[in-house]
mmCIF file of C-alpha atoms in Angstrom:
data_model
loop_
_atom_site.group_PDB
_atom_site.id
_atom_site.type_symbol
_atom_site.label_atom_id
_atom_site.label_comp_id
_atom_site.label_asym_id
_atom_site.label_seq_id
_atom_site.Cartn_x
_atom_site.Cartn_y
_atom_site.Cartn_z
ATOM 1 C CA LEU A 623 3.873 -9.824 7.209
ATOM 2 C CA PRO A 624 0.475 -10.643 8.958
ATOM 3 C CA ARG A 625 -0.790 -14.009 9.085
ATOM 4 C CA SER A 626 -4.326 -12.611 8.806
ATOM 5 C CA LEU A 627 -6.105 -9.335 9.058
ATOM 6 C CA PRO A 628 -9.925 -8.448 9.359
ATOM 7 C CA LEU A 629 -10.368 -7.119 5.783
ATOM 8 C CA SER A 630 -13.402 -5.640 4.223
ATOM 9 C CA LYS A 631 -15.868 -7.465 1.993
ATOM 10 C CA VAL A 632 -14.314 -5.622 -1.042
ATOM 11 C CA HIS A 633 -10.832 -6.937 -0.216
ATOM 12 C CA GLN A 634 -12.056 -10.642 0.761
ATOM 13 C CA MET A 635 -12.190 -11.685 -2.969
ATOM 14 C CA PRO A 636 -9.104 -13.504 -3.652
ATOM 15 C CA THR A 637 -9.025 -12.362 -7.251
ATOM 16 C CA ARG A 638 -10.435 -9.289 -9.012
ATOM 17 C CA ASP A 639 -10.766 -8.385 -12.771
ATOM 18 C CA SER A 640 -12.308 -5.189 -12.532
ATOM 19 C CA ALA A 641 -11.590 -1.751 -11.256
ATOM 20 C CA TRP A 642 -11.413 -1.258 -7.639
ATOM 21 C CA PRO A 643 -13.859 1.197 -5.846
ATOM 22 C CA GLU A 644 -12.666 4.865 -5.596
ATOM 23 C CA GLY A 645 -10.616 5.202 -2.086
ATOM 24 C CA THR A 646 -9.715 1.471 -2.152
ATOM 25 C CA PRO A 647 -5.876 0.839 -1.754
ATOM 26 C CA CYS A 648 -5.611 -0.822 -5.121
ATOM 27 C CA TRP A 649 -1.881 -1.045 -6.127
ATOM 28 C CA PHE A 650 1.473 -0.663 -4.629
ATOM 29 C CA ASP A 651 5.047 -0.679 -6.097
ATOM 30 C CA CYS A 652 8.544 -0.059 -4.910
ATOM 31 C CA GLN A 653 11.299 1.980 -6.515
ATOM 32 C CA VAL A 654 14.574 0.570 -5.734
ATOM 33 C CA ASP A 655 18.340 1.259 -6.604
ATOM 34 C CA ASP A 656 18.721 -2.302 -8.043
ATOM 35 C CA THR A 657 15.696 -3.880 -9.746
ATOM 36 C CA LYS A 658 17.450 -7.145 -10.341
ATOM 37 C CA ALA A 659 18.372 -7.477 -6.640
ATOM 38 C CA ALA A 660 14.974 -6.512 -5.516
ATOM 39 C CA CYS A 661 13.406 -9.116 -7.894
ATOM 40 C CA GLU A 662 15.569 -11.852 -6.458
ATOM 41 C CA PHE A 663 14.689 -10.925 -2.982
ATOM 42 C CA TYR A 664 10.912 -10.472 -3.429
ATOM 43 C CA GLY A 665 10.667 -13.282 -5.945
ATOM 44 C CA ARG A 666 12.153 -15.826 -3.230
ATOM 45 C CA LEU A 667 10.271 -14.208 -0.379
ATOM 46 C CA PHE A 668 6.747 -14.115 -1.929
ATOM 47 C CA GLY A 669 7.127 -16.684 -4.819
ATOM 48 C CA TRP A 670 6.643 -13.871 -7.303
ATOM 49 C CA GLN A 671 7.170 -14.329 -11.084
ATOM 50 C CA ILE A 672 8.674 -11.118 -12.547
ATOM 51 C CA GLU A 673 7.800 -9.867 -15.931
ATOM 52 C CA ASP A 674 9.440 -6.957 -17.830
ATOM 53 C CA GLY A 675 7.268 -4.252 -18.686
ATOM 54 C CA PRO A 676 7.239 -2.571 -22.277
ATOM 55 C CA GLU A 677 10.596 -0.371 -23.037
ATOM 56 C CA GLU A 678 8.607 2.734 -22.810
ATOM 57 C CA PHE A 679 7.818 2.084 -19.129
ATOM 58 C CA GLY A 680 11.566 2.719 -18.297
ATOM 59 C CA GLY A 681 12.282 -0.700 -16.735
ATOM 60 C CA TYR A 682 9.269 -0.990 -14.616
ATOM 61 C CA LEU A 683 8.713 -4.570 -13.717
ATOM 62 C CA MET A 684 5.405 -6.551 -12.946
ATOM 63 C CA ALA A 685 5.365 -9.226 -10.368
ATOM 64 C CA MET A 686 2.951 -11.882 -10.802
ATOM 65 C CA LYS A 687 1.343 -14.400 -8.288
ATOM 66 C CA ASP A 688 -0.405 -17.353 -10.170
ATOM 67 C CA GLY A 689 -0.971 -15.423 -13.023
ATOM 68 C CA LYS A 690 -2.436 -12.228 -11.337
ATOM 69 C CA ALA A 691 -0.834 -8.836 -10.983
ATOM 70 C CA ALA A 692 0.512 -8.625 -7.440
ATOM 71 C CA ALA A 693 2.869 -5.690 -7.270
ATOM 72 C CA GLY A 694 5.338 -3.339 -9.294
ATOM 73 C CA ILE A 695 9.075 -2.951 -9.097
ATOM 74 C CA GLY A 696 10.730 -0.187 -10.700
ATOM 75 C CA PRO A 697 14.018 1.758 -10.738
ATOM 76 C CA LYS A 698 14.356 5.336 -8.964
ATOM 77 C CA PRO A 699 14.215 8.427 -11.005
ATOM 78 C CA GLU A 700 17.603 9.564 -12.068
ATOM 79 C CA GLY A 701 18.884 12.432 -10.188
ATOM 80 C CA MET A 702 16.159 12.187 -7.406
ATOM 81 C CA PRO A 703 17.746 10.872 -4.258
ATOM 82 C CA MET A 704 14.913 9.020 -2.123
ATOM 83 C CA PRO A 705 14.736 5.886 0.070
ATOM 84 C CA SER A 706 13.513 2.460 -1.130
ATOM 85 C CA VAL A 707 10.018 2.598 -0.210
ATOM 86 C CA TRP A 708 6.656 0.968 -1.130
ATOM 87 C CA THR A 709 4.034 3.370 -2.444
ATOM 88 C CA THR A 710 0.383 2.799 -1.770
ATOM 89 C CA TYR A 711 -2.068 3.827 -4.615
ATOM 90 C CA LEU A 712 -5.764 4.649 -3.812
ATOM 91 C CA ALA A 713 -8.359 3.900 -6.613
ATOM 92 C CA ALA A 714 -9.880 6.812 -8.469
ATOM 93 C CA ASP A 715 -12.945 7.020 -10.870
ATOM 94 C CA SER A 716 -11.409 10.093 -12.018
ATOM 95 C CA ALA A 717 -7.560 11.160 -11.248
ATOM 96 C CA ASP A 718 -8.302 14.778 -12.146
ATOM 97 C CA ALA A 719 -11.148 15.217 -9.989
ATOM 98 C CA VAL A 720 -9.340 13.556 -6.971
ATOM 99 C CA ALA A 721 -6.561 15.790 -7.694
ATOM 100 C CA ASP A 722 -8.661 18.704 -7.189
ATOM 101 C CA LYS A 723 -10.058 17.546 -3.906
ATOM 102 C CA ILE A 724 -6.559 16.882 -2.651
ATOM 103 C CA THR A 725 -5.619 20.435 -3.220
ATOM 104 C CA ALA A 726 -8.890 21.782 -1.837
ATOM 105 C CA ALA A 727 -8.221 19.570 1.377
ATOM 106 C CA GLY A 728 -4.883 21.020 1.951
ATOM 107 C CA GLY A 729 -2.678 18.584 0.324
ATOM 108 C CA GLN A 730 -0.205 18.757 -2.574
ATOM 109 C CA VAL A 731 -0.252 17.299 -5.998
ATOM 110 C CA MET A 732 3.446 16.488 -6.845
ATOM 111 C CA MET A 733 2.620 16.393 -10.674
ATOM 112 C CA PRO A 734 -0.290 16.830 -12.664
ATOM 113 C CA PRO A 735 -2.226 13.373 -13.448
ATOM 114 C CA PHE A 736 -0.761 11.786 -16.729
ATOM 115 C CA ASP A 737 -1.603 8.758 -18.672
ATOM 116 C CA VAL A 738 0.315 5.557 -18.638
ATOM 117 C CA ALA A 739 -0.235 4.561 -22.243
ATOM 118 C CA ASP A 740 -3.469 2.728 -22.191
ATOM 119 C CA VAL A 741 -2.902 1.107 -18.660
ATOM 120 C CA GLY A 742 -4.262 3.909 -16.409
ATOM 121 C CA ARG A 743 -4.077 7.544 -15.523
ATOM 122 C CA MET A 744 -2.089 8.459 -12.225
ATOM 123 C CA PHE A 745 -0.233 10.941 -10.063
ATOM 124 C CA VAL A 746 1.326 11.119 -6.646
ATOM 125 C CA GLY A 747 0.197 13.360 -3.960
ATOM 126 C CA LEU A 748 0.805 14.455 -0.349
ATOM 127 C CA ASP A 749 -1.579 14.630 2.238
ATOM 128 C CA SER A 750 -1.962 17.458 4.644
ATOM 129 C CA THR A 751 0.307 15.859 7.140
ATOM 130 C CA GLY A 752 3.153 15.285 4.543
ATOM 131 C CA GLY A 753 2.436 11.594 3.725
ATOM 132 C CA ALA A 754 3.036 10.448 0.056
ATOM 133 C CA PHE A 755 0.541 8.269 -1.755
ATOM 134 C CA GLY A 756 -0.460 7.476 -5.334
ATOM 135 C CA VAL A 757 -3.713 7.708 -7.011
ATOM 136 C CA TRP A 758 -4.726 5.297 -9.866
ATOM 137 C CA GLN A 759 -7.422 5.540 -12.527
ATOM 138 C CA ALA A 760 -7.883 2.148 -14.057
ATOM 139 C CA MET A 761 -7.881 1.576 -17.864
ATOM 140 C CA SER A 762 -6.484 -1.773 -18.884
ATOM 141 C CA HIS A 763 -4.750 -2.160 -15.450
ATOM 142 C CA ASN A 764 -7.113 -2.357 -12.485
ATOM 143 C CA GLY A 765 -4.411 -2.799 -9.982
ATOM 144 C CA VAL A 766 -3.854 -6.005 -7.740
ATOM 145 C CA GLY A 767 -5.639 -8.953 -9.364
ATOM 146 C CA MET A 768 -5.160 -11.197 -6.109
ATOM 147 C CA CYS A 769 -5.165 -10.184 -2.667
ATOM 148 C CA ASN A 770 -5.478 -11.933 0.797
ATOM 149 C CA GLU A 771 -3.387 -14.862 -0.512
ATOM 150 C CA PRO A 772 0.135 -15.767 0.614
ATOM 151 C CA GLY A 773 2.462 -13.452 -1.338
ATOM 152 C CA THR A 774 -0.264 -10.719 -2.067
ATOM 153 C CA LEU A 775 -1.451 -7.619 -0.625
ATOM 154 C CA CYS A 776 -3.690 -7.774 2.522
ATOM 155 C CA TRP A 777 -3.671 -4.484 4.177
ATOM 156 C CA ASN A 778 -2.502 -0.847 4.068
ATOM 157 C CA GLU A 779 -2.307 1.536 6.923
ATOM 158 C CA LEU A 780 -1.106 4.986 7.227
ATOM 159 C CA HIS A 781 1.158 5.979 10.103
ATOM 160 C CA THR A 782 1.179 9.453 11.275
ATOM 161 C CA ARG A 783 1.642 11.705 14.294
ATOM 162 C CA GLN A 784 -1.027 14.125 13.188
ATOM 163 C CA TYR A 785 -3.894 11.547 13.604
ATOM 164 C CA ASP A 786 -6.850 13.919 13.696
ATOM 165 C CA GLU A 787 -5.809 16.012 10.758
ATOM 166 C CA ALA A 788 -5.014 12.905 8.509
ATOM 167 C CA LYS A 789 -8.476 11.555 9.191
ATOM 168 C CA ARG A 790 -9.877 14.860 8.226
ATOM 169 C CA PHE A 791 -7.871 14.996 5.153
ATOM 170 C CA TYR A 792 -8.784 11.630 3.641
ATOM 171 C CA GLY A 793 -12.307 11.853 4.874
ATOM 172 C CA GLU A 794 -12.606 15.036 2.636
ATOM 173 C CA VAL A 795 -11.033 13.562 -0.224
ATOM 174 C CA PHE A 796 -12.330 10.103 -0.346
ATOM 175 C CA GLY A 797 -15.422 10.443 2.078
ATOM 176 C CA TYR A 798 -13.899 7.841 4.444
ATOM 177 C CA SER A 799 -15.738 7.087 7.783
ATOM 178 C CA TYR A 800 -13.671 5.595 10.681
ATOM 179 C CA GLN A 801 -14.317 3.093 13.318
ATOM 180 C CA GLY A 802 -12.064 1.068 16.008
ATOM 181 C CA MET A 803 -10.540 -2.309 14.924
ATOM 182 C CA MET A 804 -12.905 -5.167 15.387
ATOM 183 C CA GLY A 805 -15.737 -3.022 16.587
ATOM 184 C CA GLY A 806 -13.905 -1.539 19.658
ATOM 185 C CA SER A 807 -12.833 1.951 20.508
ATOM 186 C CA GLU A 808 -10.254 3.632 18.317
ATOM 187 C CA ASN A 809 -7.385 3.962 20.913
ATOM 188 C CA GLY A 810 -4.946 5.421 18.474
ATOM 189 C CA TYR A 811 -5.903 3.157 15.537
ATOM 190 C CA ALA A 812 -8.851 3.329 13.159
ATOM 191 C CA THR A 813 -9.976 1.350 10.218
ATOM 192 C CA PHE A 814 -11.407 3.450 7.367
ATOM 193 C CA SER A 815 -14.455 2.561 5.108
ATOM 194 C CA LEU A 816 -15.612 3.610 1.848
ATOM 195 C CA PRO A 817 -18.995 5.755 1.492
ATOM 196 C CA GLY A 818 -21.991 3.489 2.334
ATOM 197 C CA SER A 819 -20.119 0.756 3.939
ATOM 198 C CA GLU A 820 -18.900 -0.032 7.301
ATOM 199 C CA ASP A 821 -16.430 -2.731 6.215
ATOM 200 C CA GLY A 822 -12.722 -1.375 6.805
ATOM 201 C CA VAL A 823 -10.526 -1.276 3.635
ATOM 202 C CA GLY A 824 -7.271 0.212 5.430
ATOM 203 C CA GLY A 825 -6.085 1.772 8.545
ATOM 204 C CA ILE A 826 -4.935 5.001 10.103
ATOM 205 C CA CYS A 827 -2.266 4.665 13.036
ATOM 206 C CA ASP A 828 -1.778 7.420 15.520
ATOM 207 C CA ASP A 829 2.110 6.809 16.173
ATOM 208 C CA THR A 830 1.995 9.160 19.289
ATOM 209 C CA ALA A 831 -0.272 6.610 20.937
ATOM 210 C CA MET A 832 2.444 3.850 20.260
ATOM 211 C CA PRO A 833 5.149 3.915 22.834
ATOM 212 C CA ASP A 834 7.635 2.075 20.661
ATOM 213 C CA ALA A 835 6.885 3.827 17.471
ATOM 214 C CA PRO A 836 10.067 5.362 15.793
ATOM 215 C CA GLU A 837 10.128 9.056 15.158
ATOM 216 C CA ALA A 838 9.262 8.925 11.541
ATOM 217 C CA PRO A 839 7.213 11.222 9.292
ATOM 218 C CA THR A 840 3.839 10.275 7.915
ATOM 219 C CA HIS A 841 3.978 7.209 5.730
ATOM 220 C CA TRP A 842 1.901 4.360 4.331
ATOM 221 C CA LEU A 843 2.697 0.827 5.342
ATOM 222 C CA THR A 844 2.040 -2.243 3.157
ATOM 223 C CA TRP A 845 1.232 -5.609 4.630
ATOM 224 C CA PHE A 846 1.791 -8.854 2.765
ATOM 225 C CA ALA A 847 -0.084 -12.072 3.629
ATOM 226 C CA VAL A 848 2.015 -15.227 4.357
ATOM 227 C CA ASP A 849 1.505 -18.577 5.808
ATOM 228 C CA ASP A 850 4.041 -18.607 8.452
ATOM 229 C CA VAL A 851 5.283 -15.277 9.763
ATOM 230 C CA ASP A 852 8.203 -16.630 11.817
ATOM 231 C CA ALA A 853 9.355 -18.669 8.732
ATOM 232 C CA SER A 854 9.043 -15.644 6.448
ATOM 233 C CA THR A 855 10.757 -13.350 8.807
ATOM 234 C CA ALA A 856 13.763 -15.992 9.005
ATOM 235 C CA LEU A 857 13.957 -15.908 5.193
ATOM 236 C CA VAL A 858 14.054 -12.189 4.876
ATOM 237 C CA ALA A 859 17.283 -12.183 7.301
ATOM 238 C CA GLU A 860 18.560 -14.994 5.080
ATOM 239 C CA LEU A 861 18.069 -12.956 1.953
ATOM 240 C CA GLY A 862 19.883 -9.970 3.483
ATOM 241 C CA GLY A 863 17.010 -8.138 4.952
ATOM 242 C CA GLN A 864 16.266 -7.526 8.521
ATOM 243 C CA ALA A 865 13.113 -7.432 11.045
ATOM 244 C CA MET A 866 12.231 -3.975 12.216
ATOM 245 C CA MET A 867 9.704 -5.474 14.402
ATOM 246 C CA PRO A 868 9.994 -9.097 15.358
ATOM 247 C CA PRO A 869 7.092 -11.527 15.075
ATOM 248 C CA MET A 870 4.415 -11.098 17.572
ATOM 249 C CA ASP A 871 0.681 -11.898 18.155
ATOM 250 C CA MET A 872 -1.619 -9.173 17.907
ATOM 251 C CA PRO A 873 -5.476 -9.481 18.260
ATOM 252 C CA VAL A 874 -5.985 -9.755 14.537
ATOM 253 C CA GLY A 875 -3.056 -12.161 13.799
ATOM 254 C CA ARG A 876 0.673 -12.729 13.939
ATOM 255 C CA ALA A 877 2.779 -10.193 12.386
ATOM 256 C CA SER A 878 6.354 -8.619 11.774
ATOM 257 C CA VAL A 879 7.645 -5.550 9.956
ATOM 258 C CA VAL A 880 10.700 -6.244 7.799
ATOM 259 C CA ALA A 881 13.146 -4.246 5.528
ATOM 260 C CA GLY A 882 14.497 -5.753 2.446
ATOM 261 C CA PRO A 883 18.248 -5.488 1.740
#
């Protein structure tokens, strides 16, 4: 829940009505045990309006903010035990071409790319350090329609204990270049930029360089913008969630990390 983060020019537009450039974190969704409870929690926390999806989408719900797509919420697949986590989707001009690049770079494609009606083409992959992420090729759904506003996506970052390998993998697949935050040295954290740009669209964090980082597998972390980090973190607790990292000031803003109920 950051108050502000130094996002790239590609992410600084509050609204967007076209496909995101390849490699940009463009969509995120959460698979949960109880979609009704999740809708109540996130709806109150972020002011989302939750819309039912078509029946053929298996109970997938669309969270809207001021009439723009903000996030997805869906039920977990039957018979597949998994934690309730947010999945970050990276934009692709061609999901099939990106799938080939993932395999060539030492990652895995969990299922072949498939069409989601006329909405988009997608799959879920694993990077070479075991981190899961989605790939989204836009058709009628471009991804987030609003960002950098309270209650919407403002940043995505990969947390890993294999920092150099993760940088190599995503560099080969999406052509990322890397630089330190706010023009400084990396020191265990690099922002990544799309080819031909120096503007960061996300980050990679070396958890071995963070003394308080838990021993966790590689994972993507999604950040939501809010007006008041302390008030939003208190509301999380009121709604049955908990703070994993209490509100604190950082060079880029004030932030906390929370878990829903």
